Amino acid sequence: MKVLFVASEAYPFIKTGGLGDVVYALPKALRKLGIDVRVIIPKYSSIPLSLKNCMETIATFKVKVGWRNQYCGLEYLTYDDVPYYFIDNEYYFKRPQTYGYYDDGERFSYFSKAILESIKYMGDFTPDIIHCNDWQCGIIPVLLKANYSKDAKFNKIKSIFTIHNLKSQGIFPREILNELLNLDETYFNEDALKFYDSVSFMKGGIVFSDAVTTVSNTYAREIQTPFYGEGLGGLLSLKAEKLYGIVNGIDYELYNPKLDKKIFCEYDSQSIKQKVKNKLKFQEELCFTVNEDIPMIGIVTSLVKQKGIDLIIDKLEELLSLDIQIVLLGNGDDYYEDIFQFYASRYPSRISTNIVFDDKLAQQIYAASDMFLMPSLSEPCGIEHLIALKYGSIPIIHETGGLKDTILFYSKYTGNGNGFSFNNYKSEELLDAVNRALDLYKDKASWNKLIRNAMLSNNSWENSAKNYMNLYSKILKK
């Protein structure tokens, strides 16, 4: 079985969020199952030079984008035993940032077209399935059926579209159909790409792919409702027969406190006393009171409403009145950044606010913190709480999406569970969940049992990869 995995980012080449981790880890896990998976992404200028120098150009050709004939270079390298292809065009991808430009519609129209043309130059590799990720790749299933269905090299290729976050949909003016995609007006209807008065790349992926997946079972159900559906809930409900929820995992070669050189002291589930050394050293560096008995709560997040930041802020004064320490790492809305910086200046021995994106600091927070707060309003899957589990930082979550699927409320009576949760999206319930965790923290025997449960939770990509392999087989049999 041959699968071309298409995305707009992949670690270690380029990463802006969890998608980059998924595109690195899932293909690697699938290859271990015997599937010939290859990844293709844009060749951004911000890719490290050490990696660029290892790429070889295997083809150059032209891509038609509306009336334009644009250059495309197809480059290649192998990283961690996974073959990677790169779409090279400096006009579209030699820029400081990955997304957020006025011409993103044109950039990813070009990218989608270049993907399909590049298959002609991959030698003996013709994919059975093109696995597309998020809106940047959503138009590929459309073009595959519109332009390549009569081509013998392409007419048996199936497509799968994975929704990582429904909020970002790639919505552009209807003129994009002809001016960039070379599609006629028949595609501007409710059963195709029309989204109100615009064109949605996300909708294209949902309608024209052979299967749609998203990153947890609960999120797959949620996005069929008006609240979570972002205007596409009705469509997803209609397409429910081809919608699958497969929960994300994490790569335990990247996220493992026993192997992590970024933390102060390595440890595992059999040596959790070593975890305390990370906390004591971190307290010292943050100029907090150095005391292992003071609970430390970690927050690694984007400072946006979706992540439940308003709930935290609503109860932050009460939280800081408790005998706890809070360490926050993240950036986002100026409003939220300013509030956390204010509290850090007011309570410097209780809260540390770090408005940066820093992988090393994130790892240190996971290793040092006793609890990890993630009260998201919605969360397709999330990766931070899975990392927290592996590092023995106990998640406190709002029951939504992948959070609900992976965190089981801990009972000291049965000894089962790996975290704490609250059902209704209310700040009072968040505070109650934190207090329940703090109460259990006083019982060291129960708390250590909970830490071991968390660290032994299996959230590797192995099970998820098997689910994807089964789905690939099912689609190919249709």
CSV table of C-alpha atoms in Angstrom, one decimal, residues 112-437:
chain,number,residue,atom,x,y,z
A,112,SER,CA,-2.5,21.7,-4.3
A,113,LYS,CA,-2.0,21.8,-8.0
A,114,ALA,CA,1.7,21.2,-7.6
A,115,ILE,CA,1.1,18.1,-5.4
A,116,LEU,CA,-0.9,16.4,-8.2
A,117,GLU,CA,1.5,17.3,-10.9
A,118,SER,CA,4.4,16.2,-8.8
A,119,ILE,CA,3.1,12.6,-8.8
A,120,LYS,CA,4.1,12.4,-12.5
A,121,TYR,CA,7.7,12.8,-11.4
A,122,MET,CA,8.0,10.4,-8.5
A,123,GLY,CA,9.2,7.5,-10.5
A,124,ASP,CA,7.7,4.1,-9.5
A,125,PHE,CA,5.8,5.7,-6.6
A,126,THR,CA,2.2,6.3,-7.5
A,127,PRO,CA,0.1,6.6,-4.3
A,128,ASP,CA,-3.0,4.4,-3.8
A,129,ILE,CA,-4.2,7.1,-1.3
A,130,ILE,CA,-3.5,10.8,-1.0
A,131,HIS,CA,-4.0,11.7,2.7
A,132,CYS,CA,-4.7,15.5,2.9
A,133,ASN,CA,-4.5,17.5,6.2
A,134,ASP,CA,-6.5,20.6,7.0
A,135,TRP,CA,-7.8,23.4,4.7
A,136,GLN,CA,-4.5,24.1,2.9
A,137,CYS,CA,-4.8,20.7,1.2
A,138,GLY,CA,-8.7,20.6,1.0
A,139,ILE,CA,-8.8,21.4,-2.6
A,140,ILE,CA,-6.7,18.4,-3.7
A,141,PRO,CA,-9.6,15.9,-3.6
A,142,VAL,CA,-11.6,18.4,-5.7
A,143,LEU,CA,-8.9,18.8,-8.4
A,144,LEU,CA,-8.2,15.0,-8.4
A,145,LYS,CA,-11.7,14.2,-9.4
A,146,ALA,CA,-12.2,17.3,-11.7
A,147,ASN,CA,-9.0,17.1,-13.7
A,148,TYR,CA,-7.4,13.6,-13.3
A,149,SER,CA,-10.3,11.1,-13.3
A,150,LYS,CA,-9.6,10.0,-16.9
A,151,ASP,CA,-5.8,9.7,-16.4
A,152,ALA,CA,-4.7,6.1,-16.1
A,153,LYS,CA,-2.0,7.0,-13.6
A,154,PHE,CA,-4.6,8.8,-11.3
A,155,ASN,CA,-8.0,7.3,-11.8
A,156,LYS,CA,-7.6,4.7,-9.1
A,157,ILE,CA,-6.1,7.1,-6.5
A,158,LYS,CA,-8.4,7.6,-3.4
A,159,SER,CA,-8.3,10.6,-1.1
A,160,ILE,CA,-8.7,11.0,2.6
A,161,PHE,CA,-9.2,14.4,4.3
A,162,THR,CA,-8.3,15.0,7.9
A,163,ILE,CA,-9.8,17.9,9.9
A,164,HIS,CA,-7.4,18.9,12.6
A,165,ASN,CA,-9.2,22.1,13.5
A,166,LEU,CA,-12.5,23.1,11.9
A,167,LYS,CA,-12.2,26.7,12.9
A,168,SER,CA,-9.6,27.4,10.1
A,169,GLN,CA,-11.4,26.7,6.9
A,170,GLY,CA,-9.6,28.5,4.1
A,171,ILE,CA,-12.5,30.7,2.9
A,172,PHE,CA,-11.9,32.9,-0.2
A,173,PRO,CA,-13.9,34.9,-2.7
A,174,ARG,CA,-15.8,32.9,-5.4
A,175,GLU,CA,-13.5,34.4,-8.1
A,176,ILE,CA,-10.8,32.0,-6.9
A,177,LEU,CA,-12.6,29.2,-8.8
A,178,ASN,CA,-11.6,30.4,-12.3
A,179,GLU,CA,-8.8,32.8,-11.5
A,180,LEU,CA,-6.7,30.3,-9.6
A,181,LEU,CA,-8.2,26.9,-9.6
A,182,ASN,CA,-9.3,26.8,-13.3
A,183,LEU,CA,-12.7,25.4,-12.2
A,184,ASP,CA,-16.0,26.6,-13.7
A,185,GLU,CA,-19.0,28.0,-12.0
A,186,THR,CA,-20.7,24.6,-11.6
A,187,TYR,CA,-18.5,24.1,-8.5
A,188,PHE,CA,-20.1,27.2,-6.9
A,189,ASN,CA,-23.1,25.4,-5.4
A,190,GLU,CA,-24.2,24.0,-2.0
A,191,ASP,CA,-23.2,20.5,-3.0
A,192,ALA,CA,-19.7,21.5,-3.9
A,193,LEU,CA,-17.5,24.5,-2.7
A,194,LYS,CA,-20.0,27.2,-2.0
A,195,PHE,CA,-19.9,28.5,1.6
A,196,TYR,CA,-22.3,31.4,1.9
A,197,ASP,CA,-21.0,33.8,-0.8
A,198,SER,CA,-17.5,32.4,-0.8
A,199,VAL,CA,-15.5,29.3,-1.5
A,200,SER,CA,-14.3,27.0,1.3
A,201,PHE,CA,-11.3,24.8,0.8
A,202,MET,CA,-12.3,22.9,4.0
A,203,LYS,CA,-15.7,22.1,2.5
A,204,GLY,CA,-14.0,20.9,-0.7
A,205,GLY,CA,-12.0,18.3,1.3
A,206,ILE,CA,-15.2,17.2,3.1
A,207,VAL,CA,-17.4,16.9,0.0
A,208,PHE,CA,-14.9,15.4,-2.5
A,209,SER,CA,-12.7,13.1,-0.5
A,210,ASP,CA,-13.5,9.4,-0.2
A,211,ALA,CA,-13.3,9.5,3.6
A,212,VAL,CA,-13.1,12.3,6.2
A,213,THR,CA,-11.3,11.8,9.5
A,214,THR,CA,-10.8,14.0,12.5
A,215,VAL,CA,-8.6,13.6,15.5
A,216,SER,CA,-10.8,12.1,18.2
A,217,ASN,CA,-14.1,10.3,18.4
A,218,THR,CA,-15.8,12.9,20.6
A,219,TYR,CA,-14.8,15.7,18.2
A,220,ALA,CA,-16.2,13.7,15.3
A,221,ARG,CA,-19.6,13.8,17.0
A,222,GLU,CA,-19.3,17.4,18.2
A,223,ILE,CA,-18.6,18.9,14.8
A,224,GLN,CA,-21.9,17.5,13.5
A,225,THR,CA,-23.7,20.0,15.8
A,226,PRO,CA,-24.3,23.7,15.3
A,227,PHE,CA,-22.2,24.8,18.3
A,228,TYR,CA,-19.0,23.0,17.2
A,229,GLY,CA,-19.7,22.8,13.5
A,230,GLU,CA,-18.5,26.2,12.5
A,231,GLY,CA,-21.1,26.5,9.8
A,232,LEU,CA,-20.4,23.0,8.5
A,233,GLY,CA,-22.2,21.0,11.1
A,234,GLY,CA,-25.1,20.1,8.8
A,235,LEU,CA,-22.8,19.1,6.0
A,236,LEU,CA,-20.8,16.9,8.3
A,237,SER,CA,-23.9,15.3,9.7
A,238,LEU,CA,-25.0,14.5,6.1
A,239,LYS,CA,-21.5,13.0,5.5
A,240,ALA,CA,-21.5,11.0,8.7
A,241,GLU,CA,-21.2,7.7,7.0
A,242,LYS,CA,-17.7,8.6,5.8
A,243,LEU,CA,-16.6,10.5,8.9
A,244,TYR,CA,-14.3,8.8,11.3
A,245,GLY,CA,-12.7,9.8,14.6
A,246,ILE,CA,-9.2,8.6,15.2
A,247,VAL,CA,-7.5,10.0,18.3
A,248,ASN,CA,-4.0,11.5,17.9
A,249,GLY,CA,-1.0,10.1,19.7
A,250,ILE,CA,2.4,11.5,20.6
A,251,ASP,CA,5.9,10.3,19.7
A,252,TYR,CA,7.5,8.8,22.7
A,253,GLU,CA,10.9,9.2,21.1
A,254,LEU,CA,10.4,13.0,21.2
A,255,TYR,CA,8.4,13.2,24.4
A,256,ASN,CA,9.9,11.0,27.1
A,257,PRO,CA,11.2,12.2,30.4
A,258,LYS,CA,13.6,9.3,30.5
A,259,LEU,CA,15.3,10.5,27.3
A,260,ASP,CA,14.7,14.2,27.5
A,261,LYS,CA,17.9,16.3,27.6
A,262,LYS,CA,16.0,19.5,27.9
A,263,ILE,CA,14.9,18.9,31.5
A,264,PHE,CA,17.0,19.1,34.6
A,265,CYS,CA,16.7,15.5,35.7
A,266,GLU,CA,15.6,12.4,33.7
A,267,TYR,CA,13.1,10.0,35.2
A,268,ASP,CA,10.4,7.4,34.4
A,269,SER,CA,7.4,5.8,36.1
A,270,GLN,CA,9.7,3.7,38.3
A,271,SER,CA,11.7,6.7,39.5
A,272,ILE,CA,9.1,9.4,40.1
A,273,LYS,CA,11.1,10.8,43.0
A,274,GLN,CA,13.5,12.1,40.4
A,275,LYS,CA,10.7,14.3,39.0
A,276,VAL,CA,10.8,16.3,42.2
A,277,LYS,CA,14.4,17.4,41.4
A,278,ASN,CA,13.0,19.1,38.3
A,279,LYS,CA,10.5,21.0,40.4
A,280,LEU,CA,13.0,22.2,43.0
A,281,LYS,CA,15.4,23.4,40.3
A,282,PHE,CA,12.7,25.1,38.3
A,283,GLN,CA,11.3,26.8,41.4
A,284,GLU,CA,14.8,28.1,42.0
A,285,GLU,CA,15.2,29.4,38.5
A,286,LEU,CA,11.8,31.2,38.7
A,287,CYS,CA,12.6,32.8,42.0
A,288,PHE,CA,9.7,30.9,43.6
A,289,THR,CA,9.7,29.5,47.1
A,290,VAL,CA,11.7,26.3,46.8
A,291,ASN,CA,9.5,23.7,48.5
A,292,GLU,CA,8.4,20.4,47.0
A,293,ASP,CA,5.1,20.4,49.0
A,294,ILE,CA,3.8,23.5,47.2
A,295,PRO,CA,1.7,22.3,44.2
A,296,MET,CA,2.8,23.7,40.9
A,297,ILE,CA,0.3,24.1,38.0
A,298,GLY,CA,1.6,24.2,34.5
A,299,ILE,CA,-0.1,25.9,31.5
A,300,VAL,CA,1.3,25.5,28.0
A,301,THR,CA,-1.2,26.9,25.5
A,302,SER,CA,-2.2,29.5,23.0
A,303,LEU,CA,-3.7,32.5,24.7
A,304,VAL,CA,-7.0,32.4,22.8
A,305,LYS,CA,-10.6,31.9,23.9
A,306,GLN,CA,-10.8,28.4,22.4
A,307,LYS,CA,-8.3,27.3,25.0
A,308,GLY,CA,-10.5,28.2,28.0
A,309,ILE,CA,-8.3,31.2,29.0
A,310,ASP,CA,-11.3,33.2,30.0
A,311,LEU,CA,-12.2,30.6,32.6
A,312,ILE,CA,-8.7,30.7,34.1
A,313,ILE,CA,-8.7,34.5,34.2
A,314,ASP,CA,-12.1,34.6,35.9
A,315,LYS,CA,-10.7,32.5,38.8
A,316,LEU,CA,-7.1,33.6,38.7
A,317,GLU,CA,-7.3,35.8,41.8
A,318,GLU,CA,-8.9,33.0,43.8
A,319,LEU,CA,-6.3,30.5,42.5
A,320,LEU,CA,-3.4,32.7,43.5
A,321,SER,CA,-4.9,33.1,47.0
A,322,LEU,CA,-4.2,29.4,47.4
A,323,ASP,CA,-0.8,28.0,48.4
A,324,ILE,CA,0.1,27.1,44.8
A,325,GLN,CA,2.5,28.2,42.1
A,326,ILE,CA,1.5,28.7,38.4
A,327,VAL,CA,3.8,28.7,35.4
A,328,LEU,CA,2.3,29.8,32.1
A,329,LEU,CA,4.0,29.6,28.6
A,330,GLY,CA,2.2,30.8,25.5
A,331,ASN,CA,1.2,33.8,23.4
A,332,GLY,CA,-1.9,34.9,21.6
A,333,ASP,CA,-4.4,37.7,22.1
A,334,ASP,CA,-2.9,40.9,23.6
A,335,TYR,CA,-5.8,41.1,26.0
A,336,TYR,CA,-5.0,37.8,27.6
A,337,GLU,CA,-1.2,38.4,27.5
A,338,ASP,CA,-1.6,41.7,29.3
A,339,ILE,CA,-3.7,40.2,32.1
A,340,PHE,CA,-1.3,37.3,32.8
A,341,GLN,CA,1.7,39.8,32.8
A,342,PHE,CA,-0.2,42.0,35.2
A,343,TYR,CA,-0.7,39.1,37.6
A,344,ALA,CA,2.9,38.0,37.3
A,345,SER,CA,4.0,41.5,38.3
A,346,ARG,CA,1.6,41.5,41.2
A,347,TYR,CA,2.3,38.0,42.5
A,348,PRO,CA,5.9,37.3,41.3
A,349,SER,CA,6.4,34.5,43.8
A,350,ARG,CA,3.2,32.8,42.8
A,351,ILE,CA,2.9,33.0,39.0
A,352,SER,CA,5.4,33.1,36.2
A,353,THR,CA,4.2,34.4,32.8
A,354,ASN,CA,6.3,33.6,29.7
A,355,ILE,CA,4.9,35.2,26.5
A,356,VAL,CA,7.1,33.2,24.1
A,357,PHE,CA,7.2,30.0,22.1
A,358,ASP,CA,10.0,27.9,23.7
A,359,ASP,CA,10.2,24.1,23.4
A,360,LYS,CA,12.8,23.8,26.1
A,361,LEU,CA,10.8,25.8,28.6
A,362,ALA,CA,7.7,23.8,27.7
A,363,GLN,CA,9.5,20.5,28.5
A,364,GLN,CA,10.7,21.9,31.8
A,365,ILE,CA,7.2,22.9,32.7
A,366,TYR,CA,5.9,19.4,32.0
A,367,ALA,CA,8.7,17.9,34.0
A,368,ALA,CA,8.4,20.2,37.0
A,369,SER,CA,4.7,20.8,37.4
A,370,ASP,CA,2.4,18.6,39.5
A,371,MET,CA,-0.7,19.5,37.5
A,372,PHE,CA,-1.4,20.6,34.0
A,373,LEU,CA,-4.4,22.9,33.4
A,374,MET,CA,-6.2,22.6,30.0
A,375,PRO,CA,-9.8,23.8,30.2
A,376,SER,CA,-10.4,24.2,26.5
A,377,LEU,CA,-13.8,25.4,25.2
A,378,SER,CA,-13.3,23.0,22.3
A,379,GLU,CA,-10.3,20.8,21.6
A,380,PRO,CA,-10.2,18.5,18.5
A,381,CYS,CA,-7.6,16.4,20.2
A,382,GLY,CA,-4.8,18.3,21.8
A,383,ILE,CA,-1.3,17.2,22.4
A,384,GLU,CA,-0.2,19.1,25.4
A,385,HIS,CA,-2.2,17.0,27.9
A,386,LEU,CA,-0.8,13.8,26.4
A,387,ILE,CA,2.7,15.1,26.9
A,388,ALA,CA,1.8,16.1,30.4
A,389,LEU,CA,0.6,12.6,31.1
A,390,LYS,CA,3.9,11.1,30.0
A,391,TYR,CA,5.8,13.5,32.2
A,392,GLY,CA,3.5,12.8,35.3
A,393,SER,CA,1.9,16.2,35.3
A,394,ILE,CA,-1.7,15.5,36.1
A,395,PRO,CA,-4.2,17.0,33.6
A,396,ILE,CA,-7.2,19.1,34.7
A,397,ILE,CA,-9.4,19.4,31.7
A,398,HIS,CA,-12.8,20.4,30.4
A,399,GLU,CA,-14.6,17.4,29.0
A,400,THR,CA,-14.6,18.1,25.3
A,401,GLY,CA,-13.1,16.6,22.1
A,402,GLY,CA,-10.0,14.6,22.5
A,403,LEU,CA,-9.6,15.7,26.1
A,404,LYS,CA,-12.7,13.7,27.0
A,405,ASP,CA,-11.5,10.7,25.1
A,406,THR,CA,-8.1,10.5,26.8
A,407,ILE,CA,-8.6,11.7,30.4
A,408,LEU,CA,-10.4,9.4,32.9
A,409,PHE,CA,-11.3,10.9,36.2
A,410,TYR,CA,-9.2,9.4,39.0
A,411,SER,CA,-10.8,7.6,41.9
A,412,LYS,CA,-8.7,7.1,45.0
A,413,TYR,CA,-11.1,4.2,46.0
A,414,THR,CA,-10.5,2.1,42.8
A,415,GLY,CA,-7.1,3.5,41.9
A,416,ASN,CA,-8.2,4.0,38.3
A,417,GLY,CA,-8.0,7.1,36.2
A,418,ASN,CA,-5.3,9.5,35.0
A,419,GLY,CA,-6.6,13.0,35.7
A,420,PHE,CA,-9.4,15.4,36.7
A,421,SER,CA,-12.2,16.9,34.6
A,422,PHE,CA,-15.3,19.1,34.7
A,423,ASN,CA,-18.3,18.8,32.5
A,424,ASN,CA,-19.9,22.2,32.1
A,425,TYR,CA,-17.9,25.1,30.7
A,426,LYS,CA,-18.0,27.3,33.8
A,427,SER,CA,-15.2,28.8,35.8
A,428,GLU,CA,-16.8,27.6,39.1
A,429,GLU,CA,-16.5,24.0,37.8
A,430,LEU,CA,-12.9,24.6,36.8
A,431,LEU,CA,-12.1,25.9,40.3
A,432,ASP,CA,-13.8,22.9,41.8
A,433,ALA,CA,-11.7,20.5,39.7
A,434,VAL,CA,-8.5,22.3,40.7
A,435,ASN,CA,-9.5,22.0,44.4
A,436,ARG,CA,-10.3,18.3,44.0
A,437,ALA,CA,-6.8,17.8,42.6
